[in-house]
PDB file of C-alpha atoms in Angstrom:
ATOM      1  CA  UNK A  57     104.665  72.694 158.250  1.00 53.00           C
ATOM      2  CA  UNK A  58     106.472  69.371 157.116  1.00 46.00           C
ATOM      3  CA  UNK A  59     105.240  66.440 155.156  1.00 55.00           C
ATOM      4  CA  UNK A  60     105.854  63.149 156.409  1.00 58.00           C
ATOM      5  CA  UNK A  61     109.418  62.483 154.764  1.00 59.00           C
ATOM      6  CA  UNK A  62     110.301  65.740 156.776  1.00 58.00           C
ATOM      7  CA  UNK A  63     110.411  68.101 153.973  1.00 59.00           C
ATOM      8  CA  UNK A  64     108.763  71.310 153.537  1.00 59.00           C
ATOM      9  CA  UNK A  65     105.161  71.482 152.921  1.00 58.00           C
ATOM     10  CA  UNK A  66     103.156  74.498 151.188  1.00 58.00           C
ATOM     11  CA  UNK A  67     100.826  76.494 153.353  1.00 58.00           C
ATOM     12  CA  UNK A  68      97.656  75.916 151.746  1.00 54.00           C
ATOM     13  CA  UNK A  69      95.946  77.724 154.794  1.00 56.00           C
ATOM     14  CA  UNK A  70      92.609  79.727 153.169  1.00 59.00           C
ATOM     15  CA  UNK A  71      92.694  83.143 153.841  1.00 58.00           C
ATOM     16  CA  UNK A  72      89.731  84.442 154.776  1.00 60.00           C
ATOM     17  CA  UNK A  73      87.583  87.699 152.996  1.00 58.00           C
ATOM     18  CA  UNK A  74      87.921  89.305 155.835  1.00 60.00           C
ATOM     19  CA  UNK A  75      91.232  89.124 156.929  1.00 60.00           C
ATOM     20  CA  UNK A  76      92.030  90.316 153.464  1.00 57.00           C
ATOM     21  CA  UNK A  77      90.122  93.252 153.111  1.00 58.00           C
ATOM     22  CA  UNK A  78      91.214  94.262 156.531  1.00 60.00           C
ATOM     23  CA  UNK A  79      94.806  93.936 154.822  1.00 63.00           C
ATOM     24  CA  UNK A  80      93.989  96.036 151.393  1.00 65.00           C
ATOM     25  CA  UNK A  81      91.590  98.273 153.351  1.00 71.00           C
ATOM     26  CA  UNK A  82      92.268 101.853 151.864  1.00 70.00           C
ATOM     27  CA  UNK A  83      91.631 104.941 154.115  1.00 73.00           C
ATOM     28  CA  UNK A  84      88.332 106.719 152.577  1.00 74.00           C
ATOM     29  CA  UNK A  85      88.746 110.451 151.688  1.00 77.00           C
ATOM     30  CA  UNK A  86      86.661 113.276 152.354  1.00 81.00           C
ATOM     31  CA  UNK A  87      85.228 114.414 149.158  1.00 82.00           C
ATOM     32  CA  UNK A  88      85.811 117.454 147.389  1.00 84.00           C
ATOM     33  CA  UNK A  89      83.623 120.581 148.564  1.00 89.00           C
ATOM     34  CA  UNK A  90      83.376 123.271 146.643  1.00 88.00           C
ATOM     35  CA  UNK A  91      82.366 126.644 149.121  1.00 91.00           C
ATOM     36  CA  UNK A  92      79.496 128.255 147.812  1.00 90.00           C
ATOM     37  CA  UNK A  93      81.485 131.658 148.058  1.00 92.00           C
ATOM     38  CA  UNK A  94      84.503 130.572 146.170  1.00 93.00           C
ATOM     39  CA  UNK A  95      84.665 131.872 142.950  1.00 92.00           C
ATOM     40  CA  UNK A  96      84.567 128.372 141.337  1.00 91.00           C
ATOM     41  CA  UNK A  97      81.294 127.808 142.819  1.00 93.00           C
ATOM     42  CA  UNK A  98      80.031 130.663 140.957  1.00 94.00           C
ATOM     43  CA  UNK A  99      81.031 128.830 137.358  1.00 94.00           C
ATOM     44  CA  UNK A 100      79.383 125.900 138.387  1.00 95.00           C
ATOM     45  CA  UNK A 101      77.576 124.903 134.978  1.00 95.00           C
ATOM     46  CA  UNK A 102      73.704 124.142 134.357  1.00 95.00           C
ATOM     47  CA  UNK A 103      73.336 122.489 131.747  1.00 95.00           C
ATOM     48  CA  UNK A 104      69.980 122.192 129.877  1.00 95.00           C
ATOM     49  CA  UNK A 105      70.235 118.523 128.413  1.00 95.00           C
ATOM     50  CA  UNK A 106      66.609 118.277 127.953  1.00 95.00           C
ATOM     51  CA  UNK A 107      66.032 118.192 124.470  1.00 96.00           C
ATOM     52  CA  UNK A 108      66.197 115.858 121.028  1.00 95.00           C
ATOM     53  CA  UNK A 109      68.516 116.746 118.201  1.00 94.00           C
ATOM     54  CA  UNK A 110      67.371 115.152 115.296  1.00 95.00           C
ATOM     55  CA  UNK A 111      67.908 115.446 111.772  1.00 93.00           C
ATOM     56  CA  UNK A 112      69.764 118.512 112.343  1.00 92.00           C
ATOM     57  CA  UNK A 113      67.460 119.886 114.393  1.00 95.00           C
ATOM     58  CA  UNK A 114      67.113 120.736 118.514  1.00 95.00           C
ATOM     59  CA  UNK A 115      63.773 119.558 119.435  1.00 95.00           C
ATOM     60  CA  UNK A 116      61.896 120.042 122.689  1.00 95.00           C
ATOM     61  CA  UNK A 117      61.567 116.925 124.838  1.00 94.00           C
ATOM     62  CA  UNK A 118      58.821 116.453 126.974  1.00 92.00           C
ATOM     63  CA  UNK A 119      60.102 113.176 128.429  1.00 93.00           C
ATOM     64  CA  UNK A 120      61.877 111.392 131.455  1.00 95.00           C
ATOM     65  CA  UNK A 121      65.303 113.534 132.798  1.00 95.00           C
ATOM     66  CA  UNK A 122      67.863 112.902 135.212  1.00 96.00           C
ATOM     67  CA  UNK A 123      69.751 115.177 137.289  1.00 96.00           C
ATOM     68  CA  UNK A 124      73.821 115.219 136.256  1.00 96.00           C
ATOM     69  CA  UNK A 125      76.019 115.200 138.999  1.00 96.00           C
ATOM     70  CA  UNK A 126      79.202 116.480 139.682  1.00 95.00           C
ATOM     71  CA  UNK A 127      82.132 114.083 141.755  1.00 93.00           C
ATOM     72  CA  UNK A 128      82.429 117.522 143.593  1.00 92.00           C
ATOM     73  CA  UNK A 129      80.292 118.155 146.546  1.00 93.00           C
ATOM     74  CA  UNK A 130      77.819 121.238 146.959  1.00 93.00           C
ATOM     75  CA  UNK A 131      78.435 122.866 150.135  1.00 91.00           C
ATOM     76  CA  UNK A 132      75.070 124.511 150.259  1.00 91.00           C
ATOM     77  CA  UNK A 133      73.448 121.128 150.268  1.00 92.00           C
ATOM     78  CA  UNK A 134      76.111 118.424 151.179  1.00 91.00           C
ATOM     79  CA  UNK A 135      75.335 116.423 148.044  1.00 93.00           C
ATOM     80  CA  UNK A 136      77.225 115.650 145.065  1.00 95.00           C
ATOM     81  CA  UNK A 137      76.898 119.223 143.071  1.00 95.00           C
ATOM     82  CA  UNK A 138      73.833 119.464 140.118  1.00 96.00           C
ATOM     83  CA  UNK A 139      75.043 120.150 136.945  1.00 97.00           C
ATOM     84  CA  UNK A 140      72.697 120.007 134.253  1.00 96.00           C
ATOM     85  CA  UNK A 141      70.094 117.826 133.318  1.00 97.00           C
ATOM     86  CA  UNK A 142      69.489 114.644 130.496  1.00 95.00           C
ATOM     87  CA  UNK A 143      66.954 113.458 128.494  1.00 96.00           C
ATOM     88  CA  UNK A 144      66.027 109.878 128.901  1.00 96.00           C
ATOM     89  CA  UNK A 145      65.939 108.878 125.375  1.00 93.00           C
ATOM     90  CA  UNK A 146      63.226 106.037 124.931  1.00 95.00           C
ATOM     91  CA  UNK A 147      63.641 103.218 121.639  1.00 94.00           C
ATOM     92  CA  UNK A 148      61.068 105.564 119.737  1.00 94.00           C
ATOM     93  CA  UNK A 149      63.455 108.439 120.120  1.00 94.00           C
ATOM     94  CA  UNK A 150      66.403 106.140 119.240  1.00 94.00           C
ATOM     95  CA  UNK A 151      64.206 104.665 115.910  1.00 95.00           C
ATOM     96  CA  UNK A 152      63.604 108.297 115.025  1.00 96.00           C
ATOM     97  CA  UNK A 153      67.365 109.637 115.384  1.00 95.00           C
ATOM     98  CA  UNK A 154      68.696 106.331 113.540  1.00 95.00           C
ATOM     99  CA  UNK A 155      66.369 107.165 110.788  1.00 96.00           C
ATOM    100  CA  UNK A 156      67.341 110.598 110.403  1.00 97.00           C
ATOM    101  CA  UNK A 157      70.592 109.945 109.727  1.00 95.00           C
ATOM    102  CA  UNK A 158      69.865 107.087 107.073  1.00 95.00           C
ATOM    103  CA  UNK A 159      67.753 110.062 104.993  1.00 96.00           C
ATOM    104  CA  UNK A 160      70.475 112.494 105.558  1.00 94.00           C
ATOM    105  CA  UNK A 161      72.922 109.796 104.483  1.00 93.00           C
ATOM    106  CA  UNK A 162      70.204 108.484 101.319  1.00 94.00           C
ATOM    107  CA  UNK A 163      72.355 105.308 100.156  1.00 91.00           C
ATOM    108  CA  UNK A 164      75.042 108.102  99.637  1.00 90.00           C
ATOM    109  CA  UNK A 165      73.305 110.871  97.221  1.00 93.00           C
ATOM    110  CA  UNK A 166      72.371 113.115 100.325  1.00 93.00           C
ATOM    111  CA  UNK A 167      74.090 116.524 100.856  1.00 93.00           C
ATOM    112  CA  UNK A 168      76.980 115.562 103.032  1.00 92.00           C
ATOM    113  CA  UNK A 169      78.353 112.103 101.007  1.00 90.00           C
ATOM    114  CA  UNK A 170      77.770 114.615  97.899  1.00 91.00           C
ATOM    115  CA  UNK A 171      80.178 117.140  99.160  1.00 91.00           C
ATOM    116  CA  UNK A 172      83.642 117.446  97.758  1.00 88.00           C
ATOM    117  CA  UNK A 173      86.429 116.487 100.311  1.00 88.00           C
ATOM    118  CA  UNK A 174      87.196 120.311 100.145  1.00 91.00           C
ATOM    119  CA  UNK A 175      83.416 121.415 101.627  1.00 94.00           C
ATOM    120  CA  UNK A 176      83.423 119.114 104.170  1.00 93.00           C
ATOM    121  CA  UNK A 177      86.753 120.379 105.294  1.00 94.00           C
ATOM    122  CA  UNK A 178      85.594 123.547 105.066  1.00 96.00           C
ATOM    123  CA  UNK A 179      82.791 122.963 107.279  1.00 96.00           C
ATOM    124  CA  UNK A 180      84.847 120.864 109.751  1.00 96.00           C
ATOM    125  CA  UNK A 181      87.046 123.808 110.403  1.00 97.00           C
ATOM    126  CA  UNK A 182      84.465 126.372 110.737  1.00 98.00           C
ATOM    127  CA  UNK A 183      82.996 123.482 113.675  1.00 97.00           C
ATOM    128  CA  UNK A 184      86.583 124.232 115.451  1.00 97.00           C
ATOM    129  CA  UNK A 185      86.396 128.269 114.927  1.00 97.00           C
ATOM    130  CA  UNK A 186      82.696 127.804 116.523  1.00 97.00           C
ATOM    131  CA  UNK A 187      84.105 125.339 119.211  1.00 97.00           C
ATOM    132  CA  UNK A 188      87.366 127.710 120.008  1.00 97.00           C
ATOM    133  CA  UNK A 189      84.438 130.499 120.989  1.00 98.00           C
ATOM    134  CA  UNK A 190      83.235 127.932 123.793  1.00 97.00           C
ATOM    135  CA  UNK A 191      86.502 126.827 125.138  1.00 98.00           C
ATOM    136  CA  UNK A 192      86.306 128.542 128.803  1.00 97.00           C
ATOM    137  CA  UNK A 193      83.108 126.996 128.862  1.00 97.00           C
ATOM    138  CA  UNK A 194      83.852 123.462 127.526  1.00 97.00           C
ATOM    139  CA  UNK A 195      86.712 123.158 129.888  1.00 97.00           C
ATOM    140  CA  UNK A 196      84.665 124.327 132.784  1.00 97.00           C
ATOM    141  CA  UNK A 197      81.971 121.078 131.761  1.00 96.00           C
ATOM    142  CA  UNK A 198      84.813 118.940 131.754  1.00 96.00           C
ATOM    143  CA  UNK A 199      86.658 119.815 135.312  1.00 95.00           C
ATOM    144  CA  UNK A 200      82.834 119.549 136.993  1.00 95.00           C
ATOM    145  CA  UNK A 201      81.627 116.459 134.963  1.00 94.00           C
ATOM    146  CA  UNK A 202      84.834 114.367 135.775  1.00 93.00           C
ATOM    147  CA  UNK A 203      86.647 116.565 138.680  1.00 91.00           C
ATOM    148  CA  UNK A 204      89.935 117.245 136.035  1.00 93.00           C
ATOM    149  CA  UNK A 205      91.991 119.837 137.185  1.00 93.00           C
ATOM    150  CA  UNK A 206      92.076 122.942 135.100  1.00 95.00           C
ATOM    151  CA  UNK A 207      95.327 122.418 133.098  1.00 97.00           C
ATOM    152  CA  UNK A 208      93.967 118.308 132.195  1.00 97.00           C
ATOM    153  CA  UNK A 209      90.349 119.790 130.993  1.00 97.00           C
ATOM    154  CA  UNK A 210      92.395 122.410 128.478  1.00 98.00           C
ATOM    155  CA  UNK A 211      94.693 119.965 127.690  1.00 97.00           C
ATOM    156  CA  UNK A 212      91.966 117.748 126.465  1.00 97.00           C
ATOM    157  CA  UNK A 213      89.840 121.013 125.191  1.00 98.00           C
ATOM    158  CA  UNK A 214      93.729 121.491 122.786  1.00 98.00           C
ATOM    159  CA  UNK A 215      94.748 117.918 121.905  1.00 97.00           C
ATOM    160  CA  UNK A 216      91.374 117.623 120.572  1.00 98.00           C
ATOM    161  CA  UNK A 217      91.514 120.680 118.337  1.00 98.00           C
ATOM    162  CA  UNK A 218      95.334 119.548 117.527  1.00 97.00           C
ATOM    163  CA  UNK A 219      94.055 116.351 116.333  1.00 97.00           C
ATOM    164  CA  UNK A 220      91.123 117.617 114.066  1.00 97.00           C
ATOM    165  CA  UNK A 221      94.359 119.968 112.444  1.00 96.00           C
ATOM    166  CA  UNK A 222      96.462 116.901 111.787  1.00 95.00           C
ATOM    167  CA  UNK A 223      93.608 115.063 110.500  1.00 94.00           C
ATOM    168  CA  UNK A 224      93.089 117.595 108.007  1.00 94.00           C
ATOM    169  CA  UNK A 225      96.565 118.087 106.798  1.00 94.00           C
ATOM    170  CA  UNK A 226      96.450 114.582 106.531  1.00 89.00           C
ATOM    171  CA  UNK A 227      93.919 113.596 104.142  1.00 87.00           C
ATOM    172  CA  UNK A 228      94.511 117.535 102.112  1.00 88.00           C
ATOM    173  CA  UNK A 229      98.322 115.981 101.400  1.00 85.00           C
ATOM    174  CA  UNK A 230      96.751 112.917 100.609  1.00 79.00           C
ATOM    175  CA  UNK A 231      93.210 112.572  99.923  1.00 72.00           C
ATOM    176  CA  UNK A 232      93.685 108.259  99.444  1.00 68.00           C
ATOM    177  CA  UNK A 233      95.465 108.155 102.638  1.00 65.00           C
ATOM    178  CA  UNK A 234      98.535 106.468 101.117  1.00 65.00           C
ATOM    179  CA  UNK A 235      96.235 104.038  99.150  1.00 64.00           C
ATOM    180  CA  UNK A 236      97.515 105.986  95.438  1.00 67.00           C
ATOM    181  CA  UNK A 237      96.092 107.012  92.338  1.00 68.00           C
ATOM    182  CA  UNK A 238      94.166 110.452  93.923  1.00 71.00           C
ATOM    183  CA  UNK A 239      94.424 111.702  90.403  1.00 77.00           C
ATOM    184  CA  UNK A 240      93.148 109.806  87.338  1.00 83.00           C
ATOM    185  CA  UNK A 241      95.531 107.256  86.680  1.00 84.00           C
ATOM    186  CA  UNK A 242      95.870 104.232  83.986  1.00 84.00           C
ATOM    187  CA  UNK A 243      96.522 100.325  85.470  1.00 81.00           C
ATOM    188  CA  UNK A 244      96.707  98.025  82.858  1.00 86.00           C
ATOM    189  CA  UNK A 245      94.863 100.016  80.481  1.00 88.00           C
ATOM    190  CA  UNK A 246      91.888 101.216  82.917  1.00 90.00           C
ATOM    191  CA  UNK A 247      91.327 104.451  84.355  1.00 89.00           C
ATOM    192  CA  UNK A 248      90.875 104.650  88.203  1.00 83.00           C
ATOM    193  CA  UNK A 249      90.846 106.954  90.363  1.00 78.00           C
ATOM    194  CA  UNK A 250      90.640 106.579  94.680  1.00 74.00           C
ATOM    195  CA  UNK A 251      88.198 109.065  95.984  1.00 70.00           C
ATOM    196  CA  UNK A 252      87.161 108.654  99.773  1.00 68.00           C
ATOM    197  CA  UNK A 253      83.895 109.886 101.007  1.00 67.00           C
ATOM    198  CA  UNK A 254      81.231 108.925 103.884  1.00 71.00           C
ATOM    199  CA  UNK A 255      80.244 105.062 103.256  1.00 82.00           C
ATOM    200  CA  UNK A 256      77.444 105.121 105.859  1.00 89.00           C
ATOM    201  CA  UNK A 257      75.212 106.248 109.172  1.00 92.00           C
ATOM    202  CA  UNK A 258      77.880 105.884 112.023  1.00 90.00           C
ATOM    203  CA  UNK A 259      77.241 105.449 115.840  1.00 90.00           C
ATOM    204  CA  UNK A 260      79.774 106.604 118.420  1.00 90.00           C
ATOM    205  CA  UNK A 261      80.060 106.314 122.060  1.00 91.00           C
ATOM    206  CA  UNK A 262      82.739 108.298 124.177  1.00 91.00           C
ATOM    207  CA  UNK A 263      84.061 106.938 127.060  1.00 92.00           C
ATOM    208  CA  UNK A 264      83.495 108.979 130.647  1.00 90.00           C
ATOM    209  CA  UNK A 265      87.057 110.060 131.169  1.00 92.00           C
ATOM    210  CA  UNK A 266      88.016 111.607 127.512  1.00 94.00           C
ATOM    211  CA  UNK A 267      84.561 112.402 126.005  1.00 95.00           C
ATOM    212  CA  UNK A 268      85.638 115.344 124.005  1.00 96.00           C
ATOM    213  CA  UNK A 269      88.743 114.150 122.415  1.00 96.00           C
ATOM    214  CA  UNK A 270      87.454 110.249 122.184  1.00 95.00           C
ATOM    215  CA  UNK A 271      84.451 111.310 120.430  1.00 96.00           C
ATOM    216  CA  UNK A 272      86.118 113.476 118.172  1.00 96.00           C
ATOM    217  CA  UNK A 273      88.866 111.148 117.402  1.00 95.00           C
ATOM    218  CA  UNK A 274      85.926 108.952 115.944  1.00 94.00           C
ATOM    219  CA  UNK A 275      83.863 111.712 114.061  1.00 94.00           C
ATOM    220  CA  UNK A 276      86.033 113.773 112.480  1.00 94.00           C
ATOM    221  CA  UNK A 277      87.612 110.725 110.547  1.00 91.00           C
ATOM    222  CA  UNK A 278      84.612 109.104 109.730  1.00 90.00           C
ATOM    223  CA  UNK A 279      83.292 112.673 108.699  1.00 91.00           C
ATOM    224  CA  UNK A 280      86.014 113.026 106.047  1.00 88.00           C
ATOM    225  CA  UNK A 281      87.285 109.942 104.885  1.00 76.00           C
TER     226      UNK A 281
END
């Protein structure tokens, strides 16, 4: 098209919906299926998710659940795959959980903000020898929660466990975390001393793709700083 002094005009032409999503239209893909006599079908988990832990404690839950679904189909039904089940927390649940943790935490004289940075290590690292135990099992969660392959799921099972490590050759090198004065030191003729510990109740939320190692990369920090 030309403008009236003969030079080139811009096609401003609308393109219609249509006509572009006929031109980004991507071919849909049979989902995975997953033959009920494979041997992968046989480690399909079910997990029970239908219970409260608060205040330390695993609670029966007599409430709302959903089904959990796998990406990967069932063969023997067609459907996405069941995994487990989930509670369906209500507020008075969520009041009750939230409250736990501010008595645990007691405006920091409760037993974990008491511990010395050395005990909660300790107790962190006895978390990854009890986690290690479950690792066939946690990567199996992970490939049918998010449809990983096997080698991503361990990978994210082991970078997890890797990072909990460095964290904790981190702060044991250097319990300020490069802030100074770990040890008793005099500044201007005061004594100070930097000692980290918990400063509060904490809330986390993982994303879908990373739960393990997002949620961990959180905890374990706030858990020992």
């Amino acid at each position: 098209a030309k403008s009236a002094d003969g030079a080139p005009r811009p096609n401003t032409e609308r393109i219609s919906s249509t006509t572009m999503s006929k031109a980004f239209t991507c071919p849909a893909l049979s989902p995975a299926i997953v033959p009920k006599d494979s041997e992968m079908y046989a480690k399909m988990p079910k997990i029970d998710g239908c219970f409260k832990f608060i205040g330390g404690e695993r609670l029966p839950f007599s409430g709302k659940h959903v089904e959990v679904t796998s990406p990967v189909f069932d063969e023997a039904t067609g459907a996405r795959a069941v995994i487990g089940t989930l509670a369906q927390m209500t507020g008075e649940e969520a009041c009750a959980a939230a409250t736990a943790a501010a008595t645990a935490w007691d405006r920091g004289q409760g037993a974990w903000p008491q511990m010395s940075l050395a005990e909660r290590i300790a107790a962190i690292e006895n978390l990854c020898v009890e986690l290690g135990k479950k690792r066939e099992d946690i990567v199996n969660c992970l490939m049918w929660d998010i449809a990983k392959n096997s080698s991503d799921a361990a990978k994210e099972f082991d970078r997890t466990m890797d990072f909990v490590k460095a964290v904790i050759t981190e702060i044991r090198a250097d319990p300020t975390i490069k802030q100074g004065m770990a040890a008793w030191t005099e500044v201007s003729g005061v004594c100070a001393q930097v000692r980290r510990g918990p400063i509060g109740v904490m809330l986390g939320l993982a994303p879908f793709n990373y739960p393990l190692n997002e949620m961990y990369a959180m905890l374990i920090p706030a858990l020992l700083k």
